[in-house]
Structure formats: C-alpha cells, structure tokens
mmCIF file of C-alpha atoms in Angstrom:
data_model
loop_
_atom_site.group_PDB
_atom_site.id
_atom_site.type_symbol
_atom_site.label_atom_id
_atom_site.label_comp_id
_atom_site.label_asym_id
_atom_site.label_seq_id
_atom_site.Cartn_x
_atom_site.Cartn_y
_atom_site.Cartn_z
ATOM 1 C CA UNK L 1 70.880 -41.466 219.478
ATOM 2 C CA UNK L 2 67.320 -41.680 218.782
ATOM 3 C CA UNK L 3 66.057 -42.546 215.155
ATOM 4 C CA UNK L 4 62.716 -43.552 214.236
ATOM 5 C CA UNK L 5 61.634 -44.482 210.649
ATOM 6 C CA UNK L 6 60.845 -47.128 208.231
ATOM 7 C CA UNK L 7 63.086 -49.319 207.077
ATOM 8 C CA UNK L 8 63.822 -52.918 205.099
ATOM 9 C CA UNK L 9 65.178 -55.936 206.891
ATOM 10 C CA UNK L 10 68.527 -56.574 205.470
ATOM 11 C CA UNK L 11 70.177 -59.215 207.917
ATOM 12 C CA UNK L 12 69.395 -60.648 210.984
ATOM 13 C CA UNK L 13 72.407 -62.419 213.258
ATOM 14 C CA UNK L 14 71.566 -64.382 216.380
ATOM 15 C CA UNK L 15 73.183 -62.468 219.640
ATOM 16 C CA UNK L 16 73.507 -64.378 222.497
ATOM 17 C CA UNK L 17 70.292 -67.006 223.644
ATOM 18 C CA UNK L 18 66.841 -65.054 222.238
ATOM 19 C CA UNK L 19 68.592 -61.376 220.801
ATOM 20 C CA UNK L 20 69.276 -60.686 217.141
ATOM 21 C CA UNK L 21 71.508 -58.031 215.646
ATOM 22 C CA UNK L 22 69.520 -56.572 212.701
ATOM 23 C CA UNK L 23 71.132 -54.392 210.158
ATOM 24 C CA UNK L 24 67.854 -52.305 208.714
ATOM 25 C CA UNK L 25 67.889 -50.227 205.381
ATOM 26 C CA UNK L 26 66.175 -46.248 206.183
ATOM 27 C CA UNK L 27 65.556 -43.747 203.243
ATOM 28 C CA UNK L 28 67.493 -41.270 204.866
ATOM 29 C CA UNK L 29 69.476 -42.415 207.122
ATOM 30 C CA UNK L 30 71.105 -45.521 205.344
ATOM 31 C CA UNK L 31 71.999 -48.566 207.014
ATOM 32 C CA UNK L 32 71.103 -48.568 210.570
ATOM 33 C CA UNK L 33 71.890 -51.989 212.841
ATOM 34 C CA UNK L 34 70.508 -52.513 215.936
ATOM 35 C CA UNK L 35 69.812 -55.181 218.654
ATOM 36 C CA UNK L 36 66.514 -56.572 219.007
ATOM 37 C CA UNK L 37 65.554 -57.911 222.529
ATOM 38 C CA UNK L 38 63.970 -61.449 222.272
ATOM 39 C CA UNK L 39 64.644 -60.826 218.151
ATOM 40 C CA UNK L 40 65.636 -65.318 217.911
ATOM 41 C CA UNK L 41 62.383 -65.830 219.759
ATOM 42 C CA UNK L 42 59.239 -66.976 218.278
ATOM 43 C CA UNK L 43 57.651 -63.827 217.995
ATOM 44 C CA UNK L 44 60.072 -61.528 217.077
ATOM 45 C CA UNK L 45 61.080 -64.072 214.162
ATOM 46 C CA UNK L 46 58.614 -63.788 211.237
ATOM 47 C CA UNK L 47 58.484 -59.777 211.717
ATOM 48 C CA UNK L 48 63.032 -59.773 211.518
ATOM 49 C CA UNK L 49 62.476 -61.542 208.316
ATOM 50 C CA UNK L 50 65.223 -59.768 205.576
ATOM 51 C CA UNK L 51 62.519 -58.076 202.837
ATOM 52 C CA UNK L 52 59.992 -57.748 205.173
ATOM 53 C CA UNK L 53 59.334 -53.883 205.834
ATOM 54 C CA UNK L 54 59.284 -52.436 209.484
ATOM 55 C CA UNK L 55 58.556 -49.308 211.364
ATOM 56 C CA UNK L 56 62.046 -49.312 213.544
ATOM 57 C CA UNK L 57 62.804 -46.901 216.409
ATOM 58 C CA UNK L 58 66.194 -46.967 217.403
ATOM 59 C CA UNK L 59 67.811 -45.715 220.991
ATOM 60 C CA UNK L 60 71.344 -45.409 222.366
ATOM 61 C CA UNK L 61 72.806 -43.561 225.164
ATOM 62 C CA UNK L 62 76.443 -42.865 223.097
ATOM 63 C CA UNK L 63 77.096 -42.338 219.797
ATOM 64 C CA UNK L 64 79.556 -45.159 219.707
ATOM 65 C CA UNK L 65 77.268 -47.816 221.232
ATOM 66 C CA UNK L 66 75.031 -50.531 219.132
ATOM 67 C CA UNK L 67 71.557 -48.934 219.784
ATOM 68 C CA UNK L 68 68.508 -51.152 221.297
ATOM 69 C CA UNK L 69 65.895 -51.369 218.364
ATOM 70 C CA UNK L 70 62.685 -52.172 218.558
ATOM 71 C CA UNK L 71 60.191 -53.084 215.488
ATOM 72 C CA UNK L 72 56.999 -52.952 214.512
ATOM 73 C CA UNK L 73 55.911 -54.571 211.151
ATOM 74 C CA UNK L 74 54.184 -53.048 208.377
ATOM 75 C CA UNK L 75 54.446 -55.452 205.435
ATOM 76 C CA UNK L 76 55.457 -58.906 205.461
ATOM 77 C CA UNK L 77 57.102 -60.994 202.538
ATOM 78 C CA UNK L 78 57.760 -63.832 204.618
ATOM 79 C CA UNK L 79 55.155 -65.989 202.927
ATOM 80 C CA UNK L 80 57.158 -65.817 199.669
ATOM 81 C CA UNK L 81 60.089 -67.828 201.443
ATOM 82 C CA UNK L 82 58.244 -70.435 200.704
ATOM 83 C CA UNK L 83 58.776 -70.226 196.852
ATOM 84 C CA UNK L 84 62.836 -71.363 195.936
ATOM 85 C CA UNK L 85 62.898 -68.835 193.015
ATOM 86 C CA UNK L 86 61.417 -65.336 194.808
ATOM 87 C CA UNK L 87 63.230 -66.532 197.961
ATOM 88 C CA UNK L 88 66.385 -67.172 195.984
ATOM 89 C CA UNK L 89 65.780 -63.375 194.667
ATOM 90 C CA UNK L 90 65.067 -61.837 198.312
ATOM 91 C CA UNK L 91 68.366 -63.233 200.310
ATOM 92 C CA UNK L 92 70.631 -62.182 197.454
ATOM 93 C CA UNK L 93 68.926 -58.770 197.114
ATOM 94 C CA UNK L 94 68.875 -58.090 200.774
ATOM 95 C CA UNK L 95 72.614 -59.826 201.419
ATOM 96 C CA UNK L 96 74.201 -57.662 198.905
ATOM 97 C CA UNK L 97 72.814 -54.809 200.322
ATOM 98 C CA UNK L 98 74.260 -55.643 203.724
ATOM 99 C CA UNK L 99 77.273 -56.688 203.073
ATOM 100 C CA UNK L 100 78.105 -53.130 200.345
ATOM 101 C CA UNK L 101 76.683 -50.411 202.099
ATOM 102 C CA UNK L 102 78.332 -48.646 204.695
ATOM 103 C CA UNK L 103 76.387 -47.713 207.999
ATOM 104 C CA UNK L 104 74.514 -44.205 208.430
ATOM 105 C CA UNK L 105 75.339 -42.906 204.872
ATOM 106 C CA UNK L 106 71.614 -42.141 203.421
ATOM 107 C CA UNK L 107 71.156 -43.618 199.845
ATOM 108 C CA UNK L 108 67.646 -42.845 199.124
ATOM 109 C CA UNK L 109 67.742 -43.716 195.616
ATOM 110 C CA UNK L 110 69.208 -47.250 196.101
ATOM 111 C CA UNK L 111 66.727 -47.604 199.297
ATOM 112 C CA UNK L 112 63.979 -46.897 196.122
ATOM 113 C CA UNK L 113 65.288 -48.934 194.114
ATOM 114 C CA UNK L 114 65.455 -52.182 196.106
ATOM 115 C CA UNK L 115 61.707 -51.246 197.817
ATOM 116 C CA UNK L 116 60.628 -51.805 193.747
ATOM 117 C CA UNK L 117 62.733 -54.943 193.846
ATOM 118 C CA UNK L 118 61.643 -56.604 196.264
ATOM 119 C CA UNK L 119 57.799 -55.259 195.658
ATOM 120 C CA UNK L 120 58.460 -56.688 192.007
ATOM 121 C CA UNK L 121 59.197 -60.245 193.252
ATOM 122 C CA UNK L 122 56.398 -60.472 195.335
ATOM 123 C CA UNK L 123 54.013 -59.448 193.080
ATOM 124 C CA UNK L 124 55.409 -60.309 189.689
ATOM 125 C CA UNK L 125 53.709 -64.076 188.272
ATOM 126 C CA UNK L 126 56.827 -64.819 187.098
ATOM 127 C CA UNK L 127 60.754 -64.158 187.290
ATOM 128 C CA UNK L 128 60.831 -61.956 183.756
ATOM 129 C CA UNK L 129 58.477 -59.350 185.462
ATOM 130 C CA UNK L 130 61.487 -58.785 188.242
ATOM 131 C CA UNK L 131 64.642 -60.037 186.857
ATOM 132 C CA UNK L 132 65.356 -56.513 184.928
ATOM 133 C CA UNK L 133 64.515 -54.586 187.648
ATOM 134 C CA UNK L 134 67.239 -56.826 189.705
ATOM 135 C CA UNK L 135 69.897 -55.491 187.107
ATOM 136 C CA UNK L 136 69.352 -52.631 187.002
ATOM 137 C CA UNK L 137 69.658 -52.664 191.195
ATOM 138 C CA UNK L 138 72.947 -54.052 191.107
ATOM 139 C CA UNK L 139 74.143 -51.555 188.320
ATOM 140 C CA UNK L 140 73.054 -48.067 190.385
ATOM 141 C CA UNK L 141 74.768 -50.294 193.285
ATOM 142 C CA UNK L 142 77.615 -49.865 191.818
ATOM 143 C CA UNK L 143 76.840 -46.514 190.320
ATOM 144 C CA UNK L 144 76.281 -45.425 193.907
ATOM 145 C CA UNK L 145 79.468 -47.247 195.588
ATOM 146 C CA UNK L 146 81.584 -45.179 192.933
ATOM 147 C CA UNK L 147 82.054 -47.946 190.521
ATOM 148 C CA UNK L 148 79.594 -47.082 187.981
ATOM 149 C CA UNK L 149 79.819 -48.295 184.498
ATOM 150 C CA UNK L 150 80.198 -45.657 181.559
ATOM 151 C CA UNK L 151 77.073 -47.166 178.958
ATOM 152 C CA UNK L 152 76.552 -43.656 177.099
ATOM 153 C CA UNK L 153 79.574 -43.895 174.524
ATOM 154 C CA UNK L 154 81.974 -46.217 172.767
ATOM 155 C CA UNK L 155 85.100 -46.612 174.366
ATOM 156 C CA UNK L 156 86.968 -47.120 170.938
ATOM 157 C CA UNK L 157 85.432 -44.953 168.683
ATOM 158 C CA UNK L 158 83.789 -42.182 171.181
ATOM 159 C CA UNK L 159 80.405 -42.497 169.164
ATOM 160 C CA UNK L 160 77.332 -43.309 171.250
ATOM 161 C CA UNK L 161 75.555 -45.550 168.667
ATOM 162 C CA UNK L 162 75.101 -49.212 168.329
ATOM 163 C CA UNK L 163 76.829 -49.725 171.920
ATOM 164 C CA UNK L 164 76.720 -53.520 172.535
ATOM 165 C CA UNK L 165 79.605 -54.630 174.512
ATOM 166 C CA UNK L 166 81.404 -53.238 177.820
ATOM 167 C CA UNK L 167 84.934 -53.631 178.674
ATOM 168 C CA UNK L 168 85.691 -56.127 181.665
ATOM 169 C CA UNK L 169 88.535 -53.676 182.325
ATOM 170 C CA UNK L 170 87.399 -50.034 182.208
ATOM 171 C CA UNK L 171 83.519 -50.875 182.406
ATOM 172 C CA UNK L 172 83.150 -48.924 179.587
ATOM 173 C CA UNK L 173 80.445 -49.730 176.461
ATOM 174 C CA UNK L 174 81.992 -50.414 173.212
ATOM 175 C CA UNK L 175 80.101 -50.647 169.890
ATOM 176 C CA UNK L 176 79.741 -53.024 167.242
ATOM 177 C CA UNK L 177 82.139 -51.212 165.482
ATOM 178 C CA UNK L 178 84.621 -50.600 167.865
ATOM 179 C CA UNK L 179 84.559 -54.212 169.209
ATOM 180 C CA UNK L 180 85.632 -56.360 165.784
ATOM 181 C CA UNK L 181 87.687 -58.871 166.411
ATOM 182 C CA UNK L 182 87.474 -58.270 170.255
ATOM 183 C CA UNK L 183 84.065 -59.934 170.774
ATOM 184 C CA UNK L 184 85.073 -62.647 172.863
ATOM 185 C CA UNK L 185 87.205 -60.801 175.592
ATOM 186 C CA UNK L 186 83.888 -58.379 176.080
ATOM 187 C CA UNK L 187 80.786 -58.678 178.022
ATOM 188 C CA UNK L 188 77.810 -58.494 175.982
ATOM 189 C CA UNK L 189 75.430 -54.822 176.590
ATOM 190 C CA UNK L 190 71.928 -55.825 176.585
ATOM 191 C CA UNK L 191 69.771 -53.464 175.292
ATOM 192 C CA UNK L 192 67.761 -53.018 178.010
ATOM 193 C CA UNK L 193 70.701 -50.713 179.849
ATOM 194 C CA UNK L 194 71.071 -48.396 176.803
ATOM 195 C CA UNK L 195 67.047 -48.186 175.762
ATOM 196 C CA UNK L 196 64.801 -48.893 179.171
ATOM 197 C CA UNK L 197 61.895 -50.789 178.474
ATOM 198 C CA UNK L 198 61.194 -55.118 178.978
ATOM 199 C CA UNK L 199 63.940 -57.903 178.044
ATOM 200 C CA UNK L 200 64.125 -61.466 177.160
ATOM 201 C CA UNK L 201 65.814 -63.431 179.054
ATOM 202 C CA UNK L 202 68.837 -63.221 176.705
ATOM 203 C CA UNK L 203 68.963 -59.811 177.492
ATOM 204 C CA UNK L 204 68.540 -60.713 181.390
ATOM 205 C CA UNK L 205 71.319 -63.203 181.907
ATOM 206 C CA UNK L 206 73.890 -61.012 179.863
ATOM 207 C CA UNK L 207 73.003 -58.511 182.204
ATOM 208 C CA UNK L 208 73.523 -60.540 185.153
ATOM 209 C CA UNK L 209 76.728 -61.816 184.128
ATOM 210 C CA UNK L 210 77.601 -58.126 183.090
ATOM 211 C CA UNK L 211 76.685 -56.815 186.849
ATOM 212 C CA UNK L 212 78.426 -60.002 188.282
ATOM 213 C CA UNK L 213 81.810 -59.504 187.221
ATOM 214 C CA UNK L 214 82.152 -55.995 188.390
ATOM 215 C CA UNK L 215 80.536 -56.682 191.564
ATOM 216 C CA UNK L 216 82.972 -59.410 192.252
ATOM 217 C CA UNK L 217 85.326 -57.494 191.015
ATOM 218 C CA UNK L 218 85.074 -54.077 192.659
ATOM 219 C CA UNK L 219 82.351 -54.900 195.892
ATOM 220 C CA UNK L 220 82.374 -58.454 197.023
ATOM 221 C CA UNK L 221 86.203 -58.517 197.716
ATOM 222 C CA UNK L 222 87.693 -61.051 199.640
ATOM 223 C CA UNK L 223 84.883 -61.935 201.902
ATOM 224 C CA UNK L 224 82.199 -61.918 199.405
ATOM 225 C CA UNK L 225 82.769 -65.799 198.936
ATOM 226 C CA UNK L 226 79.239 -66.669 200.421
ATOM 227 C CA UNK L 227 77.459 -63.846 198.654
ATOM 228 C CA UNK L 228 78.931 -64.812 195.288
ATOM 229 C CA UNK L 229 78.026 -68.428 195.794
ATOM 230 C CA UNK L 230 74.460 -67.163 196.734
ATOM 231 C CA UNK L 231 74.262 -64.663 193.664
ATOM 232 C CA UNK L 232 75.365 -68.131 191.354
ATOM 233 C CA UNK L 233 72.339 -69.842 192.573
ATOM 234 C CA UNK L 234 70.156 -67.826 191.851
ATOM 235 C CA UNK L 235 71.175 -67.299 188.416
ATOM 236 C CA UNK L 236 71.630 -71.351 188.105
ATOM 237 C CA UNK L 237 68.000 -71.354 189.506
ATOM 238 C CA UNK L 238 66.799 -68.802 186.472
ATOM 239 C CA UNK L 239 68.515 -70.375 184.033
ATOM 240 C CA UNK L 240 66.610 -73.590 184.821
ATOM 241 C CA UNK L 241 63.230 -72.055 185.066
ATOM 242 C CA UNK L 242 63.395 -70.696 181.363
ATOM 243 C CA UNK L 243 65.287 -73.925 180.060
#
C-alpha cells in the first residue's frame, strides 16, 4: 500500500512509549489510520492535533498490515483548543467522524462537509455562524451511513407543505396538519432543514436534538457512551452561551 493525500485529523491514540495511531479523513479514499513514529512526542504533537489538516503519505508492505504514516502539516486549528466552545465543537465533530465511518470507503461529500465545519468554527465570531452548518453535518452523516431522514413529505397526509415535525420512529417529516394531537411524541422540524438559509437558535437546538436521537439511535450503538456524553456537552455548553 502506498497512499498519499490530504487529509483531516480525526483521532489520535498513544501506541506504545512516543508512537500514535492516527485515524485520518482523505477525500477519496475515506478513513485511512496509520502509525506515526515519535507521533506522543513533542513535535509530532501539535501537527496530530484532530481538525488540524495534514498532507499524509501512507506505506505498508501487505494489505492487511497497519501502514507507517508520516505527516506533514498544512493548516493548524490547534490554537482554537484554547477556546471551551470551538474546542467543544472540534472533538465532537472529529470523534463522531471516527467512531461512524468505516475505513477505506471514500465519502467525499461528508469529507466536504466537515472541511466547512470545522473551517466555520474557526473562523465564525460566534457559535450561530457554525452551529447550522454542524446539523446539517450530522444529518448527511446519517444520510450517508444509510439512515437518512425523509424531510420532503408528510408522513400522514403525503403533502409536502407546512412540514414541521419528524417521527422519532420512521424519521419521517410530518406537517402541522398531520401532527394534531401528536405534538408531543414528535421532534420538532426546524425550518432551516426544509428551506436552507440562517437559524435562530430555536431553530438550532431543535435541530440538534432532532440529529441526536437518531444518531444515538441508529450510529452511536452500544459503545457510543463517551461520544454521546461529549455531544451533551457541547449542547449544555450552547445552551449556556445564548442563555
């Protein structure tokens, strides 16, 4: 194996006294790990920083052997980790992405998507300016996994106007209509999903909570204990900085 390209720092994992196993996000070629001689030491440390973005060149002698990976960095968001909120945003960003997508399949429009994220956080003044694109992440996430959510008509009455809720069960929309006297055992659509465009943070955290429950539901299964705990403190940590 030999694969060179460029590719986002997902996870890093200490390997015996200086190494690091990295697991690195590439266009096209998906999630590539790799081990990283001297990757714990000083040096290496600040460049195998998840969200930072790296010129990687990967070599193995078999295809069934962890390949030796060597980095060179290109763009570092390392100095954002010292900022709770945009830090917060980065580990559960990169995390997710580690933990849900499966090695060497190429997902070039999630690899995109999460490039914007992460650009977003770092450049946005505040959370608002990111926070949407974040949703919208975790929803072709689970578009792209196979458990995409069906926002273009109403479950109940087929029609495609004045969607507002989605089913926790079939992750289907359901309108105003459709949903009377159900309200409370829906999740709440924000418009945002259906239209495009900015949100209020209404809209935002009924998004997140919308994303949440399917990606504990259908992604973070059984060992996604740490991740959800993660995901809930960053949206505790948003919650307080618009309170």
């Amino acid at each position: 194996m030999h694969l060179r390209a460029e590719a986002i720092i997902l996870s890093v994992r200490a390997h015996g006294e200086h190494g690091a196993i990295v697991r690195a996000f590439t266009e096209n070629d998906g999630v590539q790990p790799g081990y990283v001689r001297g990757g714990h030491g000083r040096t290496l440390r600040p460049v195998l920083q998840p969200a930072n973005l790296v010129h990687g060149e990967w070599r193995s002698r078999t295809e069934d052997a962890l390949p030796g990976l060597t980095v060179e960095l290109l763009h570092s968001r390392a100095a954002m980790f010292s900022e709770a909120l945009p830090a917060a945003a980065f580990q559960w960003a990169t995390a997710l992405s580690a933990f849900a997508l499966p090695e060497g399949l190429p997902y070039p429009r999630l690899y995109s998507a999460l490039d914007g994220v992460l650009a977003a956080i770092e450049a946005a003044p505040a959370a608002r300016g990111w926070a949407v694109a974040l949703v919208r992440y975790e929803l072709l996430l689970l578009a792209e996994l196979g458990f995409g959510l069906d926002l273009e008509h109403c479950a109940a009455t087929g029609r495609n106007d004045d969607l507002a809720y989605v089913s926790p069960k079939s992750g289907i929309a359901v309108s105003r209509l459709g949903a009377e006297g159900y309200e409370n055992r829906l999740l709440r659509l924000p418009r945002f999903l259906v239209e495009g465009g900015e949100a209020g943070w209404g809209y935002i955290l009924d998004g997140l909570k919308l994303t949440g429950h399917f990606l504990e539901r259908d992604v973070l299964i059984g060992k996604g204990a740490e991740l959800l705990a993660a995901r809930a403190r960053l949206v505790d940590r948003l919650k307080r900085a618009v309170a």
